[in-house]
PDB file of C-alpha atoms in Angstrom:
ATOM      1  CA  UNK A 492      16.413  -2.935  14.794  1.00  0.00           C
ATOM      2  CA  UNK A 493      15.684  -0.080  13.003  1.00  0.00           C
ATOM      3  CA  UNK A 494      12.983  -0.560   9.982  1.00  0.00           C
ATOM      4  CA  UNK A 495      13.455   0.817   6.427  1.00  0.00           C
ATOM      5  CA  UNK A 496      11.541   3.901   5.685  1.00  0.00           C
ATOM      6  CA  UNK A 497      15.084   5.123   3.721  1.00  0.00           C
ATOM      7  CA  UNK A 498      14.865   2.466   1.319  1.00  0.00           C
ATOM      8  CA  UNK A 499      11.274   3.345   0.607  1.00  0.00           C
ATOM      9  CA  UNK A 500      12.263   6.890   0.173  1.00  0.00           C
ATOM     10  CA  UNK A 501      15.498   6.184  -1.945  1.00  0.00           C
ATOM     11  CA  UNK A 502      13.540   4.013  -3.673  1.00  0.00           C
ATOM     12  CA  UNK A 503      10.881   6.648  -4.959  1.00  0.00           C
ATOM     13  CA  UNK A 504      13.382   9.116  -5.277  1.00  0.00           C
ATOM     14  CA  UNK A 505      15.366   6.871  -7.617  1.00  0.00           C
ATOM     15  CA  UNK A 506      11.867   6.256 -10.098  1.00  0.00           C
ATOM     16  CA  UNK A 507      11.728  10.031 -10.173  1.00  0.00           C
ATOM     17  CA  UNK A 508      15.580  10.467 -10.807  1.00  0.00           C
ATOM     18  CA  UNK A 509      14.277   8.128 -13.652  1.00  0.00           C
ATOM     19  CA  UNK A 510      11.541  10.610 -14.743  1.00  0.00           C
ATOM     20  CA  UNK A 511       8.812   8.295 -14.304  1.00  0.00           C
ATOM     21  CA  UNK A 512       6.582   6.986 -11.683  1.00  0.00           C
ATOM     22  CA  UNK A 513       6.470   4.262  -9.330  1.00  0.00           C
ATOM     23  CA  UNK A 514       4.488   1.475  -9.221  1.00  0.00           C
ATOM     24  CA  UNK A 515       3.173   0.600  -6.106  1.00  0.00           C
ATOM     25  CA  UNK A 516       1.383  -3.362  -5.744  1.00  0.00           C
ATOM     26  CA  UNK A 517      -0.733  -4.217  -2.894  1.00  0.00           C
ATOM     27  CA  UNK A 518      -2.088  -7.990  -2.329  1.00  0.00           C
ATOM     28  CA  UNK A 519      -3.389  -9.094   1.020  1.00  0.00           C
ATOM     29  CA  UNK A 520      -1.101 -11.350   3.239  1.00  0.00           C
ATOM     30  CA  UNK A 521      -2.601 -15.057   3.175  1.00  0.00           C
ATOM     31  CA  UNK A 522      -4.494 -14.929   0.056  1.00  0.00           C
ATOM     32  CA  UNK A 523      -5.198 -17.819  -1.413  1.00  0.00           C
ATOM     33  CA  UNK A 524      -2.403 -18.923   1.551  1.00  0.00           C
ATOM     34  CA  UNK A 525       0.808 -17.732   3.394  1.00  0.00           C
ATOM     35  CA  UNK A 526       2.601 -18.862   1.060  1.00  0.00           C
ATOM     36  CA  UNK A 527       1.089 -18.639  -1.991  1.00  0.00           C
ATOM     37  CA  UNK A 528       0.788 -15.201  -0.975  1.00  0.00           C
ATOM     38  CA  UNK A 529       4.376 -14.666  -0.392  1.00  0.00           C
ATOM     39  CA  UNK A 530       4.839 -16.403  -3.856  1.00  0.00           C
ATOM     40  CA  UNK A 531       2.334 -13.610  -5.168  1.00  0.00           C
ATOM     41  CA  UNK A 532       4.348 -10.752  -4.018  1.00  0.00           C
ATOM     42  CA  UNK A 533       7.613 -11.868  -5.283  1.00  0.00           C
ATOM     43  CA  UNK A 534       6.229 -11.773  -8.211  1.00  0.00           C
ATOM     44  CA  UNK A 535       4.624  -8.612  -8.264  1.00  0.00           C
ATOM     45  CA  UNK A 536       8.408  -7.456  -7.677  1.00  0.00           C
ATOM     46  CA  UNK A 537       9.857  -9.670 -10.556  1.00  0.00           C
ATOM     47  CA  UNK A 538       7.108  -7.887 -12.992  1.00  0.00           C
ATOM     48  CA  UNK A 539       8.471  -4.618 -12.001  1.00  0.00           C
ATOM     49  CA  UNK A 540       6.446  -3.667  -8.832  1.00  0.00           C
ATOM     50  CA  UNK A 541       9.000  -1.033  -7.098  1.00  0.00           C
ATOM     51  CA  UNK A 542       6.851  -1.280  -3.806  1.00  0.00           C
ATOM     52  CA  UNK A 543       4.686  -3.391  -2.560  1.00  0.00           C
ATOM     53  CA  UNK A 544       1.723  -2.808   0.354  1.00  0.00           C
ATOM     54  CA  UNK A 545       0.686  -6.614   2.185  1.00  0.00           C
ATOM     55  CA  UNK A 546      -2.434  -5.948   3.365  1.00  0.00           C
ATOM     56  CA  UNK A 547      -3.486  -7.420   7.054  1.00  0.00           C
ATOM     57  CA  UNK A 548      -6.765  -9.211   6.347  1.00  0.00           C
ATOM     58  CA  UNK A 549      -9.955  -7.041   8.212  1.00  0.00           C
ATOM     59  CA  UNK A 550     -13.404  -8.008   8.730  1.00  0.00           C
ATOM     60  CA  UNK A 551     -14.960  -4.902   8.223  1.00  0.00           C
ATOM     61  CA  UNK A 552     -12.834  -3.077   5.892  1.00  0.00           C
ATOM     62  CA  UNK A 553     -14.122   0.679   5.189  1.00  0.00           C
ATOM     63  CA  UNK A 554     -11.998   1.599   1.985  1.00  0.00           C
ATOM     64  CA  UNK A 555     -11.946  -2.318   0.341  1.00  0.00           C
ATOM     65  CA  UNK A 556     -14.316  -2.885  -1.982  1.00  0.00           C
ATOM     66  CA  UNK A 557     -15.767  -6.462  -3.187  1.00  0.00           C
ATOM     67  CA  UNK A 558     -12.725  -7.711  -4.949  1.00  0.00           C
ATOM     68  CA  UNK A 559      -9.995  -7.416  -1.859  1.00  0.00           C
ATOM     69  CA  UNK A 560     -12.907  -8.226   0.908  1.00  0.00           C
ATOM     70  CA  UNK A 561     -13.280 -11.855  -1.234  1.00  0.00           C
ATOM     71  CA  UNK A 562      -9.602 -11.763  -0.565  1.00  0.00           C
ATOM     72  CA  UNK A 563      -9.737 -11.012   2.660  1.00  0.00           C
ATOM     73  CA  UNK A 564     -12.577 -13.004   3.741  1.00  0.00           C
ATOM     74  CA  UNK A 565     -10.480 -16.393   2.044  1.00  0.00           C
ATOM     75  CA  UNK A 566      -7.394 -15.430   4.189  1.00  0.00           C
ATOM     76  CA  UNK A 567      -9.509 -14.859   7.619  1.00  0.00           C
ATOM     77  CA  UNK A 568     -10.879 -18.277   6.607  1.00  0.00           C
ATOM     78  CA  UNK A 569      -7.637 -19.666   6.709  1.00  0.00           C
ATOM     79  CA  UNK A 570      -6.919 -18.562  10.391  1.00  0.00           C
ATOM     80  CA  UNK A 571      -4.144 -15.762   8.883  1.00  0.00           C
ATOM     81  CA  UNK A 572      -2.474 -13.630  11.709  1.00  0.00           C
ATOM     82  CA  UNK A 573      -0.438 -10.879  12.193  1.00  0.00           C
ATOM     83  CA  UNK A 574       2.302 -12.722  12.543  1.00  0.00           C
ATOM     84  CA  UNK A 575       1.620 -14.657   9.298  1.00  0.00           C
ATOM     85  CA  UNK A 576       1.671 -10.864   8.065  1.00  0.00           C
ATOM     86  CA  UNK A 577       5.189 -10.254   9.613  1.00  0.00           C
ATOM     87  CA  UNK A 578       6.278 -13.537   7.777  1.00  0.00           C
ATOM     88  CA  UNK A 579       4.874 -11.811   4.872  1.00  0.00           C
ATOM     89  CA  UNK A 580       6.907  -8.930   4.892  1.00  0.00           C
ATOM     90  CA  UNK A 581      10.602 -10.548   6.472  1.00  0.00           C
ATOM     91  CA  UNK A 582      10.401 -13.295   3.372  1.00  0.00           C
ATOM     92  CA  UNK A 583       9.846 -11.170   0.552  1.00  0.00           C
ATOM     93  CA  UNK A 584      11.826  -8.453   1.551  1.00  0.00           C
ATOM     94  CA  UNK A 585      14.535 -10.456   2.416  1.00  0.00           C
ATOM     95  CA  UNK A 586      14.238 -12.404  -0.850  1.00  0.00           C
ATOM     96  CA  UNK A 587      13.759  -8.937  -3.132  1.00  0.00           C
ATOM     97  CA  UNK A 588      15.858  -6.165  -0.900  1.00  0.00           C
ATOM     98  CA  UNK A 589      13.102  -3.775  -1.870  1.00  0.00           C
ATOM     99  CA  UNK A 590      10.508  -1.622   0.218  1.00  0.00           C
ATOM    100  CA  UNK A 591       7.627  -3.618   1.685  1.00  0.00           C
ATOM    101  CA  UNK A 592       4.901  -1.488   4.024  1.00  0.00           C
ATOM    102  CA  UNK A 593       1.520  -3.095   5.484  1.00  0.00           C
ATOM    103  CA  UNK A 594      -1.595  -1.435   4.829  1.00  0.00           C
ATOM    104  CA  UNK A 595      -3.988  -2.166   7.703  1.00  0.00           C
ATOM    105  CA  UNK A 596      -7.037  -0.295   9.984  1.00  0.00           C
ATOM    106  CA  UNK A 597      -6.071   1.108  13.186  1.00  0.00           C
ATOM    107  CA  UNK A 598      -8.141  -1.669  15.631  1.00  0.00           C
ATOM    108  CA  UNK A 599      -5.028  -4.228  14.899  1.00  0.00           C
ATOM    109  CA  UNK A 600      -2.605  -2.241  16.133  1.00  0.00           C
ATOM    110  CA  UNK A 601      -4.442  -1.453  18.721  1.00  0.00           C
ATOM    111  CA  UNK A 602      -5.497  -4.667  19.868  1.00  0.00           C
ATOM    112  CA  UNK A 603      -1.934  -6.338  19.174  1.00  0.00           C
ATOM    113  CA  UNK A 604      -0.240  -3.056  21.159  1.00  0.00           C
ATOM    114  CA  UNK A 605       1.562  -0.605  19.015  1.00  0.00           C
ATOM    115  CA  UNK A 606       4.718  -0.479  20.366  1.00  0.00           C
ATOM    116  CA  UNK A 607       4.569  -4.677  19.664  1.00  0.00           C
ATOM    117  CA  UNK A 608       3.494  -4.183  16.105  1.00  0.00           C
ATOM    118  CA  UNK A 609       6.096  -1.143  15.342  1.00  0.00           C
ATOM    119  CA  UNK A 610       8.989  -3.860  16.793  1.00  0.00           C
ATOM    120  CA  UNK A 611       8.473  -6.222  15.091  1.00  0.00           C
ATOM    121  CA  UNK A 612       7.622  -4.512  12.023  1.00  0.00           C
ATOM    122  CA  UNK A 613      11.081  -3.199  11.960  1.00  0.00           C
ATOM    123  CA  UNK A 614      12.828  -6.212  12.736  1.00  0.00           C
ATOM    124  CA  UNK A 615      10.775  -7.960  10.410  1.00  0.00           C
ATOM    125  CA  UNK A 616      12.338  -5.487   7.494  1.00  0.00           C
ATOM    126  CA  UNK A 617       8.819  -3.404   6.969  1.00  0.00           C
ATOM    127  CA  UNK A 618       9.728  -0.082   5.484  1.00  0.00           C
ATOM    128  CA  UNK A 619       6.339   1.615   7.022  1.00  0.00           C
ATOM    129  CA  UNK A 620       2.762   1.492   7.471  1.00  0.00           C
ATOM    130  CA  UNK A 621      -0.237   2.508   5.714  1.00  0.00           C
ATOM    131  CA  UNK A 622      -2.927   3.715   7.796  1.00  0.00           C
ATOM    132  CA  UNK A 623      -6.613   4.758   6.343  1.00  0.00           C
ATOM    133  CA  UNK A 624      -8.705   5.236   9.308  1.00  0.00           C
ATOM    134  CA  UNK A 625      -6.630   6.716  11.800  1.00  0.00           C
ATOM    135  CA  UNK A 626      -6.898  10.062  11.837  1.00  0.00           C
ATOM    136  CA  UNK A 627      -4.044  12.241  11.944  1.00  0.00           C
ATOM    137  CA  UNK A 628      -5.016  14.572  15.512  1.00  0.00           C
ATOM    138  CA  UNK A 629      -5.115  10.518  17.433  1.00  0.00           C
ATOM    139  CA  UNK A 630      -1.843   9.182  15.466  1.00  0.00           C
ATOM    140  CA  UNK A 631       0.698  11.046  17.936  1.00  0.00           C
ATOM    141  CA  UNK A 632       1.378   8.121  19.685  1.00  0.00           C
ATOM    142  CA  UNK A 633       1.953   5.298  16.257  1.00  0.00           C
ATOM    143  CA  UNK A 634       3.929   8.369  14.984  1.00  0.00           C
ATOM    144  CA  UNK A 635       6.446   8.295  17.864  1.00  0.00           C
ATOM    145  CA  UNK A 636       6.719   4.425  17.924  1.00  0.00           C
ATOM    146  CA  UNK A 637       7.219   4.016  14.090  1.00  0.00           C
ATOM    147  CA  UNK A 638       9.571   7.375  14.536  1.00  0.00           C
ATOM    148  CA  UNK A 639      11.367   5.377  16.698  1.00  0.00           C
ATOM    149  CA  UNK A 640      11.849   2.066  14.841  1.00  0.00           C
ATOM    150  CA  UNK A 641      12.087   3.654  11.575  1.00  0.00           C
ATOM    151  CA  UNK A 642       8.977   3.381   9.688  1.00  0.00           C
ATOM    152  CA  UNK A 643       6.766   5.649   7.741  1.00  0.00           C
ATOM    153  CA  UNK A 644       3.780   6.430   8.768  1.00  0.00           C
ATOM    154  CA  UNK A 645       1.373   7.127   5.287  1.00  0.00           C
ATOM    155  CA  UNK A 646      -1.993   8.746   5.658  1.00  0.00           C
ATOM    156  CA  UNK A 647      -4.817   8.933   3.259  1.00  0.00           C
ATOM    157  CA  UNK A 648      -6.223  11.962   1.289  1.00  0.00           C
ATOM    158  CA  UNK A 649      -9.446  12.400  -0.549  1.00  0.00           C
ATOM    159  CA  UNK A 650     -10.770  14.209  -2.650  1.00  0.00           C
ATOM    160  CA  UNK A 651     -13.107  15.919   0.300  1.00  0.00           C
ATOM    161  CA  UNK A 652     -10.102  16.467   2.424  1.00  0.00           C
ATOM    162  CA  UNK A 653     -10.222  20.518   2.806  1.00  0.00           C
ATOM    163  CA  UNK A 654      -6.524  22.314   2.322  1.00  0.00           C
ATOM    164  CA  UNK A 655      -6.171  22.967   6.457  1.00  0.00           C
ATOM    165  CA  UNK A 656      -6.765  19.183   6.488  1.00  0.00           C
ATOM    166  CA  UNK A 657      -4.012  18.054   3.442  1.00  0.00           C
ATOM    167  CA  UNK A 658      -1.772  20.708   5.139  1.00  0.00           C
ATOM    168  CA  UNK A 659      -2.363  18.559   8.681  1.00  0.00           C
ATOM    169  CA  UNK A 660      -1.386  15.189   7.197  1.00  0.00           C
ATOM    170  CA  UNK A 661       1.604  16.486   5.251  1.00  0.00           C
ATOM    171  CA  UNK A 662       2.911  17.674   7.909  1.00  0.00           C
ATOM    172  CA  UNK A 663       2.612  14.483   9.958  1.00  0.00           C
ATOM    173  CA  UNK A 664       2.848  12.084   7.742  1.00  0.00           C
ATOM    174  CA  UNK A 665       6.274  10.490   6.182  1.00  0.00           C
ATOM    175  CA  UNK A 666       7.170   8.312   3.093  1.00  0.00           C
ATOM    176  CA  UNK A 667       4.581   9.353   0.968  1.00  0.00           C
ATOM    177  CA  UNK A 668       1.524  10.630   1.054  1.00  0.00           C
ATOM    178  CA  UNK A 669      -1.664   7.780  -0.405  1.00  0.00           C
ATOM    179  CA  UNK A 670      -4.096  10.102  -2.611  1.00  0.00           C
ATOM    180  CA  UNK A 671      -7.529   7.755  -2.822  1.00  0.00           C
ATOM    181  CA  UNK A 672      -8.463   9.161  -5.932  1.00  0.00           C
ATOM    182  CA  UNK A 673     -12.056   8.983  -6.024  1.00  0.00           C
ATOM    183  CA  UNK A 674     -14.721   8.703  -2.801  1.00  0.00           C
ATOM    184  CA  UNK A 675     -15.703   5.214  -2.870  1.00  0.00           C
ATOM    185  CA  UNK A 676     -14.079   1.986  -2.102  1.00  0.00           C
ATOM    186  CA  UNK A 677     -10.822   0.373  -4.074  1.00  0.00           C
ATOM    187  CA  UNK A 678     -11.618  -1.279  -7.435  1.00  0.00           C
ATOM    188  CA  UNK A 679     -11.104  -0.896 -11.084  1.00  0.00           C
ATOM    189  CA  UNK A 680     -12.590   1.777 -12.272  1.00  0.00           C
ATOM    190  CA  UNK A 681     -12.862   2.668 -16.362  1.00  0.00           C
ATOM    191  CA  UNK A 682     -11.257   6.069 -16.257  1.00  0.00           C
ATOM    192  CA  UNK A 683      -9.235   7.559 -12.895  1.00  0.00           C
ATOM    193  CA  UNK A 684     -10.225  11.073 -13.829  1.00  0.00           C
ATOM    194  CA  UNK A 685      -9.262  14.591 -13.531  1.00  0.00           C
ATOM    195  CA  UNK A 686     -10.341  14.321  -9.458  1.00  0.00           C
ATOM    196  CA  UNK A 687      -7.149  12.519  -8.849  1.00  0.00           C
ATOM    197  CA  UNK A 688      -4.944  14.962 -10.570  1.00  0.00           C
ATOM    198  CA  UNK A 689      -6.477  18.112  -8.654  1.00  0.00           C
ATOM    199  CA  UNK A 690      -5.572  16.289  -5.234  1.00  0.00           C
ATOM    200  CA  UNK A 691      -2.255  15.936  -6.406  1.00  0.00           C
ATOM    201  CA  UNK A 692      -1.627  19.107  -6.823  1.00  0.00           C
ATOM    202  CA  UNK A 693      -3.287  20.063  -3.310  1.00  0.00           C
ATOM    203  CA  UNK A 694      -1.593  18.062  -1.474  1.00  0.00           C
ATOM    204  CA  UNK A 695       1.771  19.500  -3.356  1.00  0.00           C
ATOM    205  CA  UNK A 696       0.219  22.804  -2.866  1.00  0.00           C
ATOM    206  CA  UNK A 697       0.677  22.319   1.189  1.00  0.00           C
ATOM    207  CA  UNK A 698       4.761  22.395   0.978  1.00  0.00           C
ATOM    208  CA  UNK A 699       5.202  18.894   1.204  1.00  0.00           C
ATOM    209  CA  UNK A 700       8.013  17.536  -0.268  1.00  0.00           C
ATOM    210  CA  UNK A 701       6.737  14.217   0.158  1.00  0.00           C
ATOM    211  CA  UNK A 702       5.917  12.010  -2.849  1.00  0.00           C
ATOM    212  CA  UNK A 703       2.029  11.634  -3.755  1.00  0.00           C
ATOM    213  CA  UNK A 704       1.302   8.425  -4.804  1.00  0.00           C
ATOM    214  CA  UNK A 705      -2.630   7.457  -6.137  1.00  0.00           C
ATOM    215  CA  UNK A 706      -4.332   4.222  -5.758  1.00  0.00           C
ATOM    216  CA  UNK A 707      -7.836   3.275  -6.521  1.00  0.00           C
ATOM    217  CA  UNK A 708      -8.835   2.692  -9.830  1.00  0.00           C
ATOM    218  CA  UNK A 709      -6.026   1.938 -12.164  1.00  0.00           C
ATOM    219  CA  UNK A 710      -5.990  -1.925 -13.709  1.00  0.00           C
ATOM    220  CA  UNK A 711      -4.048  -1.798 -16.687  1.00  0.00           C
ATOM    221  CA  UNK A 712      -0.950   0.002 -18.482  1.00  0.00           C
ATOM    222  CA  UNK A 713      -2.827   2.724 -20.248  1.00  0.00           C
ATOM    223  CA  UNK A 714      -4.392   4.076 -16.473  1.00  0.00           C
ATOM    224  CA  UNK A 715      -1.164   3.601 -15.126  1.00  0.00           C
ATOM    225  CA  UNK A 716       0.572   5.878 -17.526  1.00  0.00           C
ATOM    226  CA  UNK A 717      -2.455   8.890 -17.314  1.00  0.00           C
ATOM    227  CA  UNK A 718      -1.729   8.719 -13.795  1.00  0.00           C
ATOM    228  CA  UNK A 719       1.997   8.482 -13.926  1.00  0.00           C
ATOM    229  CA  UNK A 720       1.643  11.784 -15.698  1.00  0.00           C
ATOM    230  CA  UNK A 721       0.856  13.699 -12.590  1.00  0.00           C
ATOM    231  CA  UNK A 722       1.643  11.773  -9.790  1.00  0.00           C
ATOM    232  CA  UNK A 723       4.915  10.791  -8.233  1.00  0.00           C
ATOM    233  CA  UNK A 724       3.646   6.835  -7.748  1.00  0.00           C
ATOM    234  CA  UNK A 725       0.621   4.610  -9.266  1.00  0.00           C
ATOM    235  CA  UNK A 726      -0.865   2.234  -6.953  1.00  0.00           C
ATOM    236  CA  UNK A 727      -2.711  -0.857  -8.250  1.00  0.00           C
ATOM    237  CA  UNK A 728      -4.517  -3.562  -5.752  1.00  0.00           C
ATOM    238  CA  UNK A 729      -7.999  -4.950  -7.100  1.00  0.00           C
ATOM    239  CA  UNK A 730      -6.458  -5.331 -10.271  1.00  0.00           C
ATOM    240  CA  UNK A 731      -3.782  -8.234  -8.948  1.00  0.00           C
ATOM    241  CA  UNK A 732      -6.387  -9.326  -6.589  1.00  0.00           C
ATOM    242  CA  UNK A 733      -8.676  -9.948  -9.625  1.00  0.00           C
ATOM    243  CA  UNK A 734      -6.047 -11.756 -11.692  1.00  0.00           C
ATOM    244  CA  UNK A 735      -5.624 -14.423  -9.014  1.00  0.00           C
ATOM    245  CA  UNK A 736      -9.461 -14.868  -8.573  1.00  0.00           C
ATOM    246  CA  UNK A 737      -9.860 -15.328 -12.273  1.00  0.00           C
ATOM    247  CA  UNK A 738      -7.212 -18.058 -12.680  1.00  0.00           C
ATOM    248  CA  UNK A 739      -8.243 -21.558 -13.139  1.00  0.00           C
ATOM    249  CA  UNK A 740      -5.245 -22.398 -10.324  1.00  0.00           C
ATOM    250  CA  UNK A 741      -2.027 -21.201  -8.310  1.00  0.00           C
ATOM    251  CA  UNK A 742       0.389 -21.393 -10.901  1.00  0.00           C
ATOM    252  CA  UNK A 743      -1.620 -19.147 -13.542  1.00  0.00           C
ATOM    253  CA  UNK A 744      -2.741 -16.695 -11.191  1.00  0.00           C
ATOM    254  CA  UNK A 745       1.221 -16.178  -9.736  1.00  0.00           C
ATOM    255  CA  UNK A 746       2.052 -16.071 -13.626  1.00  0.00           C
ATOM    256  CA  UNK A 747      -0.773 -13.438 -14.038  1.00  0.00           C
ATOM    257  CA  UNK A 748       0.290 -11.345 -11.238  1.00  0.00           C
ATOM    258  CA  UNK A 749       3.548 -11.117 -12.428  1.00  0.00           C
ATOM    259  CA  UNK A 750       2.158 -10.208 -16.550  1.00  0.00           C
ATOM    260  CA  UNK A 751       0.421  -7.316 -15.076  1.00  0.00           C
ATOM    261  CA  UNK A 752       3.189  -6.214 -12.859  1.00  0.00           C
ATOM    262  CA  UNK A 753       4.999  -6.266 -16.140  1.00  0.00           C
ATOM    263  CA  UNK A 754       2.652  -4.451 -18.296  1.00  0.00           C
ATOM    264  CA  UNK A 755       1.826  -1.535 -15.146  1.00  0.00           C
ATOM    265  CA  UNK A 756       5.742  -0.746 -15.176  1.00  0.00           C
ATOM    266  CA  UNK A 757       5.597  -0.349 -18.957  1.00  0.00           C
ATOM    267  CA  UNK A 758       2.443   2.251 -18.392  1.00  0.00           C
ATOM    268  CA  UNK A 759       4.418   4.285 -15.340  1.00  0.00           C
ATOM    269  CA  UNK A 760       6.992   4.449 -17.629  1.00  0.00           C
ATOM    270  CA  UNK A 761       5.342   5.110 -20.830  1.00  0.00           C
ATOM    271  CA  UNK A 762       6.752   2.411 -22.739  1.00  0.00           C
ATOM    272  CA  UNK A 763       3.577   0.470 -22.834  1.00  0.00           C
TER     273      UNK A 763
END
């Protein structure tokens, strides 16, 4: 069964065909449960979420800061597993239709055996992976399994990545290219800043006609819509994370989730 890295790129295509930006939700599979983190994701589509990233749970996350690892660290508590993760991604595709990837480390995948994890990623209707700390000269052999089943493979850039380097990951990446727009770890920040919008337009600047989407930083409409302005996607995850911390129980924090999906997709589109 092949997976659904078309969708993923129709759908971004279609948000620019729009003239706007697309917004781009991640929240962890198995936070505050399974379901309840199913139930979270649905809504981040009903706000107006065009994509969403699950995030498998990690112990020792190196680009999560506080706000997912207390996330994180609730779902590892509740014995979550990568095929609690799968579940994650065949339910709320299924229920939605719309692109869902999994944003995870490399060790995994490794562990679990990549051409396992590309399987039954596809099957399970994943439209791709998002991969921060594998680096692009080790990723030849997840390329050719996700080639295979038909996922994208999305690679981090940084600020400090040099042009050869940009130019590198371009080239081997597919679905869109993640631009972390600050060094650091994720979390809301008060401005995203003129950083992210220089490397934008160096990763453009290597040919690419993949999309450049940025994440880390943006928690409400008015951040959403700067970076909208320059970028072909606006990624938001501490900021949903936070909103179900912060509610008093379940039913507030999926309705909160689902307000600030609502108020984001005002921002990309600059209705807000």
């Amino acid at each position: 069964m092949s997976g659904n890295i078309q969708l993923l790129s129709d759908t971004l295509a279609a948000a620019k065909a729009e003239g706007r930006a697309a917004l781009i939700a991640y929240l962890p599979a198995g936070f505050p449960t399974v379901d309840g983190g199913i139930e979270a994701i649905k809504a981040a589509f009903d706000g107006g979420a065009d994509v969403v990233e699950v995030g498998l749970p990690h112990s020792d996350p190196v680009l999560d800061g506080p706000v997912i690892q207390t996330a994180d660290d609730i779902a590892l508590r509740g014995g979550v597993k990568i095929a609690d993760v799968m579940r994650t991604v065949r339910e709320t595709h299924t229920a939605t239709g719309k692109p869902v990837l999994v944003m995870t480390y490399w060790n995994p995948i490794d562990r679990y055996g990549v051409e396992r994890f590309t399987a039954e990623l596809a099957e399970a209707g994943g439209a791709g992976c998002i991969l921060p700390d594998l680096p692009v000269q080790e990723s030849a052999l997840w390329r050719e399994h996700a080639e295979k089943h038909g996922l994208a493979t999305v690679f981090v850039v940084a600020p400090s990545s040099k042009d050869a380097r940009l130019a590198q990951i371009t080239e081997a990446g597919s679905g869109f290219v993640y631009a972390a727009s600050l060094m650091g770890v994720t979390g809301t920040r008060e401005s995203v800043g003129a950083q992210a919008q220089d490397l934008v337009e160096r990763t453009r600047g290597t040919g690419t006609d993949l999309p450049v989407c940025v994440g880390l930083g943006v928690s409400n409409a008015e951040q959403a819509a700067e970076v909208a302005g320059f970028a072909d996607g606006v990624i938001v995850g501490s900021a949903f994370v936070k909103r179900m911390l912060d509610a008093p129980d379940h039913a507030a924090g999926i309705a909160a989730v689902r307000t600030l999906a609502g108020e984001l997709a005002k921002g990309v589109r600059g209705t807000a």
